[in-house]
C-alpha cells in the first residue's frame, strides 16, 4: 500500500491534519502507540460516564473559526470551568476572584481586596524577584501565595518555589469581580459523548494502526521488503528529541500519574468536576469527578486523583519544561528538523513535536494551518 501521508499520533493535531488531507483526496495512514485513538483527549466510558483518562480537558476558545470547525463534528454542551481549591479545611473559588478574597479575608468590595493585596505586597518589599516564590509574592501577596500557589506549584514541578525561575509565573490572574468562570474565552464546553467521539468523526474512514510506535513500525515495515507500506511524507506528533534518537540530548518533561476509582451508590462525590488540593503534604494536585463535565445523573460516580511525577524515558510526557536550557536544546532540534523537512519530507506538529504547551484550540488552529500549507 502507498499513502500520501504517514501521520504519527492520533491526538488532536494528527487527527485534524489527517481529516483535512482526506477532504483534499490525500490518503493517510495513522499510527498510534497507545491501544486507542485520541491521544491525551481520549475519553473512556466507565459506569456510564465519559472518563477523561489523561486529565481534565475543557475546550475553550475565542477563535470563531476553530469553534465552528469542531462543531461540524460534535455538539458541545454549556459546561463552564469553575474549579475549587482546598487548603487545609478551607475551600476557595478559582480563579482568584472576589469570591476567593471574600472567603479569605471577610471583605466584600473590590477596593477592600485591592487594599489587602497592596498592603501585603508593600510589606514584603520585593523590588526584583529572583525566583518564582518572590515573583508570586510580589504579584499577589502572602495569603494568596501561601494558601493557593506555593504547595500546588511545588507539587507540579517537583521543586521548591525558591528553586524555580521567576519567569514561570509572568502574572497571576487576580479578578476583582464575583465571577468563577476560569476562562475569559467566548466559547466553552465539553463534546457531548466525550472527546473520543470527536476524534472518531475526524478520522472516520482513515486507516489507523494502534499499539505501535513509529520506531517499531519502521523496523517491522522494513522487514516486509517489497510488501512494505510506502508513503510520501510523515507528520510526526511525538517527542521531537525521540524522533532523532536523542542525538542532541534529552529534552525535559513533567509527567502525571492517575488513580481512577469507581464509587458505587454515590451520585455526587465532591460537587464539582475539578477540585484542586493546594497543600504540598497532599500528594495529588486535584481530584476530577468526571460526571460533572456532562451534568451526569448516574447512580455511581468515577473520580480520578492526579499526581505530578518526574519524567524518565519510557514515561508519558505531559508538560515541557520550558526553562533556558531546554529552550536552547529545542531550538537546536528545531533547526535539525528544518534541515530534513525537504530532504526526508518530515513535518513536526503538536505539543511534543513542537515542545510547547498548547491549549486545544491552538492545537487545532495550528493543524489547520499546516494542512492549508500542504495543500
Short mmCIF file of C-alpha atoms in Angstrom, two decimals:
data_model
loop_
_atom_site.label_atom_id
_atom_site.label_comp_id
_atom_site.label_asym_id
_atom_site.label_seq_id
_atom_site.Cartn_x
_atom_site.Cartn_y
_atom_site.Cartn_z
CA UNK A 1 0.00 0.00 0.00
CA UNK A 2 1.11 3.54 -0.73
CA UNK A 3 -0.09 6.66 1.13
CA UNK A 4 0.44 10.35 0.66
CA UNK A 5 0.97 10.84 4.42
CA UNK A 6 2.02 8.70 7.35
CA UNK A 7 0.56 10.50 10.38
CA UNK A 8 2.20 9.53 13.67
CA UNK A 9 -0.19 10.16 16.55
CA UNK A 10 -4.00 10.25 16.68
CA UNK A 11 -4.32 13.18 19.07
CA UNK A 12 -5.95 16.42 18.04
CA UNK A 13 -3.11 17.66 15.84
CA UNK A 14 -2.69 14.46 13.86
CA UNK A 15 -6.44 13.83 13.59
CA UNK A 16 -7.30 17.31 12.36
CA UNK A 17 -4.45 17.23 9.85
CA UNK A 18 -5.45 13.79 8.53
CA UNK A 19 -9.10 14.84 8.32
CA UNK A 20 -8.20 17.87 6.22
CA UNK A 21 -5.95 15.82 3.96
CA UNK A 22 -8.77 13.34 3.38
CA UNK A 23 -11.06 16.19 2.30
CA UNK A 24 -8.50 17.03 -0.38
CA UNK A 25 -8.38 13.42 -1.59
CA UNK A 26 -5.00 12.76 0.00
CA UNK A 27 -4.51 9.31 1.51
CA UNK A 28 -3.29 8.92 5.09
CA UNK A 29 -2.24 6.07 7.33
CA UNK A 30 -2.23 6.85 11.05
CA UNK A 31 -0.08 5.26 13.77
CA UNK A 32 -0.84 5.34 17.48
CA UNK A 33 1.45 3.90 20.16
CA UNK A 34 -1.41 3.52 22.65
CA UNK A 35 -4.08 0.88 22.17
CA UNK A 36 -6.72 3.53 21.48
CA UNK A 37 -7.15 6.65 19.37
CA UNK A 38 -7.32 10.22 20.66
CA UNK A 39 -4.03 10.83 22.43
CA UNK A 40 -4.47 12.69 25.71
CA UNK A 41 -8.03 13.80 24.94
CA UNK A 42 -9.24 10.18 24.88
CA UNK A 43 -12.37 9.56 26.93
CA UNK A 44 -13.45 6.09 28.04
CA UNK A 45 -16.96 5.18 29.16
CA UNK A 46 -16.89 3.73 32.69
CA UNK A 47 -20.08 3.13 34.69
CA UNK A 48 -21.93 5.07 32.00
CA UNK A 49 -19.67 8.12 32.49
CA UNK A 50 -17.24 9.57 29.93
CA UNK A 51 -13.95 9.50 31.85
CA UNK A 52 -11.11 11.83 30.82
CA UNK A 53 -8.35 9.21 31.01
CA UNK A 54 -5.43 11.64 30.88
CA UNK A 55 -6.63 14.58 32.91
CA UNK A 56 -9.41 17.13 32.63
CA UNK A 57 -9.85 18.64 29.16
CA UNK A 58 -12.16 21.64 28.91
CA UNK A 59 -12.47 23.08 25.44
CA UNK A 60 -12.37 26.88 25.32
CA UNK A 61 -11.58 29.37 22.59
CA UNK A 62 -12.23 32.85 21.26
CA UNK A 63 -11.30 31.69 17.77
CA UNK A 64 -14.60 31.51 15.86
CA UNK A 65 -13.00 29.57 13.01
CA UNK A 66 -11.89 26.81 15.41
CA UNK A 67 -15.20 26.79 17.28
CA UNK A 68 -17.17 26.42 14.05
CA UNK A 69 -14.75 23.74 12.88
CA UNK A 70 -15.17 21.42 15.88
CA UNK A 71 -18.93 21.94 15.92
CA UNK A 72 -19.13 20.37 12.46
CA UNK A 73 -18.35 17.04 14.09
CA UNK A 74 -19.92 17.09 17.55
CA UNK A 75 -22.21 19.24 19.63
CA UNK A 76 -20.74 20.89 22.72
CA UNK A 77 -22.59 21.32 25.99
CA UNK A 78 -22.57 24.51 28.09
CA UNK A 79 -20.10 23.34 30.76
CA UNK A 80 -18.20 26.23 32.39
CA UNK A 81 -14.91 25.54 34.14
CA UNK A 82 -15.16 26.76 37.75
CA UNK A 83 -12.64 24.77 39.81
CA UNK A 84 -12.46 24.75 43.60
CA UNK A 85 -9.29 24.88 45.71
CA UNK A 86 -8.96 23.16 49.08
CA UNK A 87 -6.32 24.31 51.56
CA UNK A 88 -6.49 22.50 54.90
CA UNK A 89 -10.14 22.91 55.99
CA UNK A 90 -10.73 25.99 53.82
CA UNK A 91 -12.43 26.00 50.40
CA UNK A 92 -11.82 28.71 47.79
CA UNK A 93 -13.09 29.54 44.33
CA UNK A 94 -10.74 29.66 41.37
CA UNK A 95 -9.61 31.70 39.56
CA UNK A 96 -8.63 34.22 42.25
CA UNK A 97 -11.69 36.48 42.32
CA UNK A 98 -13.92 38.35 44.73
CA UNK A 99 -15.46 35.09 45.99
CA UNK A 100 -11.91 33.95 46.84
CA UNK A 101 -10.94 37.19 48.54
CA UNK A 102 -14.22 37.47 50.45
CA UNK A 103 -13.76 33.96 51.85
CA UNK A 104 -10.09 34.58 52.66
CA UNK A 105 -10.35 38.00 54.37
CA UNK A 106 -14.02 38.54 55.17
CA UNK A 107 -14.22 41.56 52.88
CA UNK A 108 -16.89 42.49 50.35
CA UNK A 109 -15.72 45.15 47.87
CA UNK A 110 -13.01 45.21 45.18
CA UNK A 111 -11.44 48.24 46.88
CA UNK A 112 -11.02 46.28 50.12
CA UNK A 113 -9.48 43.32 48.29
CA UNK A 114 -7.04 45.53 46.39
CA UNK A 115 -6.07 47.27 49.61
CA UNK A 116 -5.25 43.99 51.40
CA UNK A 117 -3.17 42.72 48.48
CA UNK A 118 -1.34 46.04 48.05
CA UNK A 119 -0.56 46.19 51.79
CA UNK A 120 0.88 42.66 51.79
CA UNK A 121 2.99 43.36 48.69
CA UNK A 122 4.32 46.59 50.21
CA UNK A 123 5.28 44.84 53.47
CA UNK A 124 7.36 42.30 51.51
CA UNK A 125 9.32 44.99 49.65
CA UNK A 126 10.42 42.74 46.78
CA UNK A 127 11.87 45.00 44.08
CA UNK A 128 13.41 42.46 41.71
CA UNK A 129 12.07 38.91 42.12
CA UNK A 130 14.90 36.35 41.99
CA UNK A 131 12.76 33.21 41.92
CA UNK A 132 9.19 32.01 41.50
CA UNK A 133 8.35 32.50 45.17
CA UNK A 134 9.39 36.14 45.16
CA UNK A 135 7.63 36.68 41.83
CA UNK A 136 4.32 35.28 43.11
CA UNK A 137 4.59 37.17 46.40
CA UNK A 138 5.22 40.42 44.54
CA UNK A 139 2.12 39.84 42.40
CA UNK A 140 -0.46 38.56 44.90
CA UNK A 141 0.82 38.97 48.45
CA UNK A 142 1.46 36.39 51.13
CA UNK A 143 -2.01 34.90 51.76
CA UNK A 144 -2.87 34.03 48.16
CA UNK A 145 0.65 32.71 47.57
CA UNK A 146 0.91 30.52 50.67
CA UNK A 147 -2.61 29.09 50.50
CA UNK A 148 -3.24 28.73 46.77
CA UNK A 149 0.04 28.93 44.83
CA UNK A 150 3.00 27.57 46.79
CA UNK A 151 2.11 23.95 47.52
CA UNK A 152 0.32 23.32 44.23
CA UNK A 153 3.22 24.74 42.20
CA UNK A 154 5.83 22.78 44.15
CA UNK A 155 3.91 19.56 43.53
CA UNK A 156 3.58 20.34 39.83
CA UNK A 157 7.28 20.98 39.34
CA UNK A 158 8.72 18.68 41.99
CA UNK A 159 10.84 21.52 43.36
CA UNK A 160 10.64 24.25 45.98
CA UNK A 161 9.33 27.56 44.63
CA UNK A 162 12.58 29.21 45.72
CA UNK A 163 14.40 26.91 43.30
CA UNK A 164 12.18 27.71 40.33
CA UNK A 165 12.85 30.64 37.97
CA UNK A 166 10.69 33.74 38.29
CA UNK A 167 9.65 33.74 34.61
CA UNK A 168 7.44 30.65 35.08
CA UNK A 169 4.82 32.96 36.60
CA UNK A 170 4.61 36.08 34.45
CA UNK A 171 1.32 37.12 36.04
CA UNK A 172 -1.35 35.83 38.38
CA UNK A 173 -4.99 36.25 37.31
CA UNK A 174 -6.45 38.45 40.06
CA UNK A 175 -10.04 39.28 39.19
CA UNK A 176 -11.97 41.80 41.20
CA UNK A 177 -15.41 40.54 40.19
CA UNK A 178 -17.61 37.77 41.62
CA UNK A 179 -17.05 35.51 38.61
CA UNK A 180 -15.90 31.89 38.98
CA UNK A 181 -15.53 31.22 35.24
CA UNK A 182 -11.88 30.19 34.89
CA UNK A 183 -11.65 31.20 31.23
CA UNK A 184 -12.32 34.51 29.51
CA UNK A 185 -12.98 32.94 26.11
CA UNK A 186 -16.15 33.46 24.10
CA UNK A 187 -16.83 29.73 23.66
CA UNK A 188 -16.50 26.89 26.14
CA UNK A 189 -17.84 23.39 26.66
CA UNK A 190 -17.37 19.62 26.52
CA UNK A 191 -18.25 17.45 23.49
CA UNK A 192 -21.48 15.59 24.14
CA UNK A 193 -20.47 11.95 24.33
CA UNK A 194 -16.83 12.74 25.13
CA UNK A 195 -13.76 13.68 23.13
CA UNK A 196 -13.35 10.22 21.64
CA UNK A 197 -16.49 10.86 19.59
CA UNK A 198 -14.84 13.98 18.14
CA UNK A 199 -11.71 12.05 17.17
CA UNK A 200 -13.76 9.21 15.67
CA UNK A 201 -15.62 11.63 13.43
CA UNK A 202 -12.45 13.48 12.43
CA UNK A 203 -10.67 10.34 11.23
CA UNK A 204 -13.68 8.39 10.02
CA UNK A 205 -12.59 6.24 7.06
CA UNK A 206 -8.87 6.77 7.65
CA UNK A 207 -6.90 3.57 8.43
CA UNK A 208 -5.28 3.50 11.87
CA UNK A 209 -2.77 1.07 13.38
CA UNK A 210 -2.86 1.24 17.19
CA UNK A 211 -0.45 -0.21 19.74
CA UNK A 212 2.67 0.55 17.71
CA UNK A 213 5.34 3.24 17.98
CA UNK A 214 6.82 4.94 14.95
CA UNK A 215 10.18 3.33 15.63
CA UNK A 216 8.67 -0.16 15.85
CA UNK A 217 6.63 0.46 12.70
CA UNK A 218 9.79 1.39 10.78
CA UNK A 219 11.57 -1.77 11.89
CA UNK A 220 8.67 -4.08 11.09
CA UNK A 221 7.84 -2.34 7.83
CA UNK A 222 11.41 -2.64 6.60
CA UNK A 223 11.31 -6.39 7.20
CA UNK A 224 8.41 -6.72 4.76
CA UNK A 225 10.65 -5.95 1.80
CA UNK A 226 8.67 -5.48 -1.40
CA UNK A 227 5.40 -5.69 0.57
CA UNK A 228 6.25 -2.78 2.82
CA UNK A 229 3.99 0.26 3.23
CA UNK A 230 5.26 3.34 1.40
CA UNK A 231 4.37 7.00 1.80
CA UNK A 232 5.45 10.38 0.50
CA UNK A 233 5.54 12.42 3.73
CA UNK A 234 5.49 11.94 7.51
CA UNK A 235 3.70 14.09 10.08
CA UNK A 236 5.33 13.31 13.42
CA UNK A 237 3.50 14.45 16.56
CA UNK A 238 5.62 12.53 19.06
CA UNK A 239 8.62 13.83 21.00
CA UNK A 240 10.97 15.63 18.65
CA UNK A 241 14.07 14.50 20.56
CA UNK A 242 12.88 10.89 20.43
CA UNK A 243 12.49 11.12 16.64
CA UNK A 244 16.20 11.98 16.42
CA UNK A 245 17.07 9.22 18.92
CA UNK A 246 18.09 11.91 21.45
CA UNK A 247 21.01 12.82 19.18
CA UNK A 248 21.50 16.24 20.79
CA UNK A 249 20.41 15.20 24.28
CA UNK A 250 17.09 14.71 26.07
CA UNK A 251 14.54 17.45 26.50
CA UNK A 252 12.91 17.56 29.93
CA UNK A 253 9.24 16.94 30.64
CA UNK A 254 6.94 16.60 33.61
CA UNK A 255 4.72 13.55 33.75
CA UNK A 256 1.48 12.63 35.51
CA UNK A 257 0.11 9.57 37.23
CA UNK A 258 -3.62 8.88 37.52
CA UNK A 259 -5.58 6.80 40.02
CA UNK A 260 -9.18 6.23 38.91
CA UNK A 261 -11.83 4.86 41.25
CA UNK A 262 -15.47 3.90 40.77
CA UNK A 263 -17.54 4.84 43.81
CA UNK A 264 -20.71 2.79 43.98
CA UNK A 265 -24.00 4.19 45.24
CA UNK A 266 -22.63 7.73 45.27
CA UNK A 267 -24.23 10.11 42.84
CA UNK A 268 -22.10 13.13 43.84
CA UNK A 269 -18.69 12.81 45.48
CA UNK A 270 -17.36 16.38 45.60
CA UNK A 271 -19.96 18.63 43.98
CA UNK A 272 -17.64 19.88 41.25
CA UNK A 273 -15.76 18.47 38.27
CA UNK A 274 -12.33 19.72 39.41
CA UNK A 275 -11.14 20.25 42.97
CA UNK A 276 -7.51 21.32 43.48
CA UNK A 277 -5.57 20.43 46.62
CA UNK A 278 -3.02 23.15 47.25
CA UNK A 279 -1.17 21.78 50.29
CA UNK A 280 2.17 20.22 49.39
CA UNK A 281 1.63 17.50 52.00
CA UNK A 282 -1.28 16.06 49.96
CA UNK A 283 0.48 14.17 47.14
CA UNK A 284 -2.10 14.69 44.40
CA UNK A 285 -2.83 18.08 42.85
CA UNK A 286 -6.50 17.55 42.10
CA UNK A 287 -9.45 15.19 42.07
CA UNK A 288 -11.60 15.05 38.96
CA UNK A 289 -15.20 13.87 39.19
CA UNK A 290 -15.96 13.15 35.56
CA UNK A 291 -19.75 13.05 35.54
CA UNK A 292 -19.96 16.79 36.25
CA UNK A 293 -18.42 17.60 32.85
CA UNK A 294 -21.66 16.41 31.28
CA UNK A 295 -24.08 17.07 34.16
CA UNK A 296 -24.44 13.33 34.77
CA UNK A 297 -27.14 11.83 36.97
CA UNK A 298 -25.78 8.26 37.13
CA UNK A 299 -26.24 6.44 40.47
CA UNK A 300 -22.47 5.83 40.75
CA UNK A 301 -19.56 8.17 40.17
CA UNK A 302 -15.97 7.96 38.91
CA UNK A 303 -13.15 10.05 40.35
CA UNK A 304 -9.51 10.40 39.33
CA UNK A 305 -6.68 11.58 41.56
CA UNK A 306 -3.92 13.28 39.57
CA UNK A 307 -0.33 13.01 40.78
CA UNK A 308 2.54 15.00 39.24
CA UNK A 309 5.62 12.91 38.54
CA UNK A 310 9.18 13.26 37.33
CA UNK A 311 9.57 12.11 33.75
CA UNK A 312 12.01 9.48 32.59
CA UNK A 313 12.42 7.78 29.24
CA UNK A 314 9.52 5.42 28.66
CA UNK A 315 7.05 7.51 30.72
CA UNK A 316 4.32 9.57 29.12
CA UNK A 317 5.47 13.20 28.73
CA UNK A 318 2.77 15.76 29.53
CA UNK A 319 4.38 19.15 30.07
CA UNK A 320 7.56 20.53 28.51
CA UNK A 321 9.95 22.16 30.97
CA UNK A 322 10.42 25.46 29.18
CA UNK A 323 13.46 26.75 31.02
CA UNK A 324 16.53 28.27 29.38
CA UNK A 325 18.44 25.01 28.99
CA UNK A 326 15.53 23.23 27.30
CA UNK A 327 14.64 26.17 25.07
CA UNK A 328 18.20 26.22 23.75
CA UNK A 329 18.16 22.46 23.17
CA UNK A 330 14.77 22.59 21.44
CA UNK A 331 16.00 25.37 19.16
CA UNK A 332 18.78 23.03 18.06
CA UNK A 333 16.31 20.21 17.40
CA UNK A 334 14.05 22.61 15.51
CA UNK A 335 16.96 23.60 13.29
CA UNK A 336 17.70 19.92 12.71
CA UNK A 337 14.04 19.32 11.84
CA UNK A 338 14.07 22.16 9.32
CA UNK A 339 17.18 20.71 7.67
CA UNK A 340 15.42 17.38 6.94
CA UNK A 341 11.99 18.84 6.15
CA UNK A 342 12.51 18.78 2.40
CA UNK A 343 15.16 16.07 2.26
CA UNK A 344 13.12 13.45 4.13
CA UNK A 345 9.67 15.04 3.85
CA UNK A 346 9.06 15.07 7.60
CA UNK A 347 6.77 17.56 9.37
CA UNK A 348 6.64 18.07 13.15
CA UNK A 349 3.50 19.20 14.93
CA UNK A 350 1.69 19.27 18.24
CA UNK A 351 2.69 19.63 21.87
CA UNK A 352 5.56 17.13 21.72
CA UNK A 353 6.66 17.73 18.15
CA UNK A 354 6.98 21.46 18.81
CA UNK A 355 7.91 21.22 22.51
CA UNK A 356 5.41 23.71 23.88
CA UNK A 357 2.26 23.70 25.96
CA UNK A 358 -0.82 24.09 23.77
CA UNK A 359 -4.45 24.72 24.56
CA UNK A 360 -6.69 22.51 22.45
CA UNK A 361 -7.92 25.33 20.23
CA UNK A 362 -4.32 26.30 19.46
CA UNK A 363 -3.52 22.71 18.51
CA UNK A 364 -6.45 22.63 16.11
CA UNK A 365 -5.64 26.02 14.61
CA UNK A 366 -2.01 25.07 14.00
CA UNK A 367 -3.01 21.74 12.47
CA UNK A 368 -5.43 23.53 10.10
CA UNK A 369 -2.67 25.97 9.16
CA UNK A 370 -0.21 23.17 8.42
CA UNK A 371 -2.84 21.38 6.34
CA UNK A 372 -3.52 24.55 4.34
CA UNK A 373 0.20 25.00 3.72
CA UNK A 374 0.50 21.41 2.49
CA UNK A 375 -2.50 21.77 0.20
#
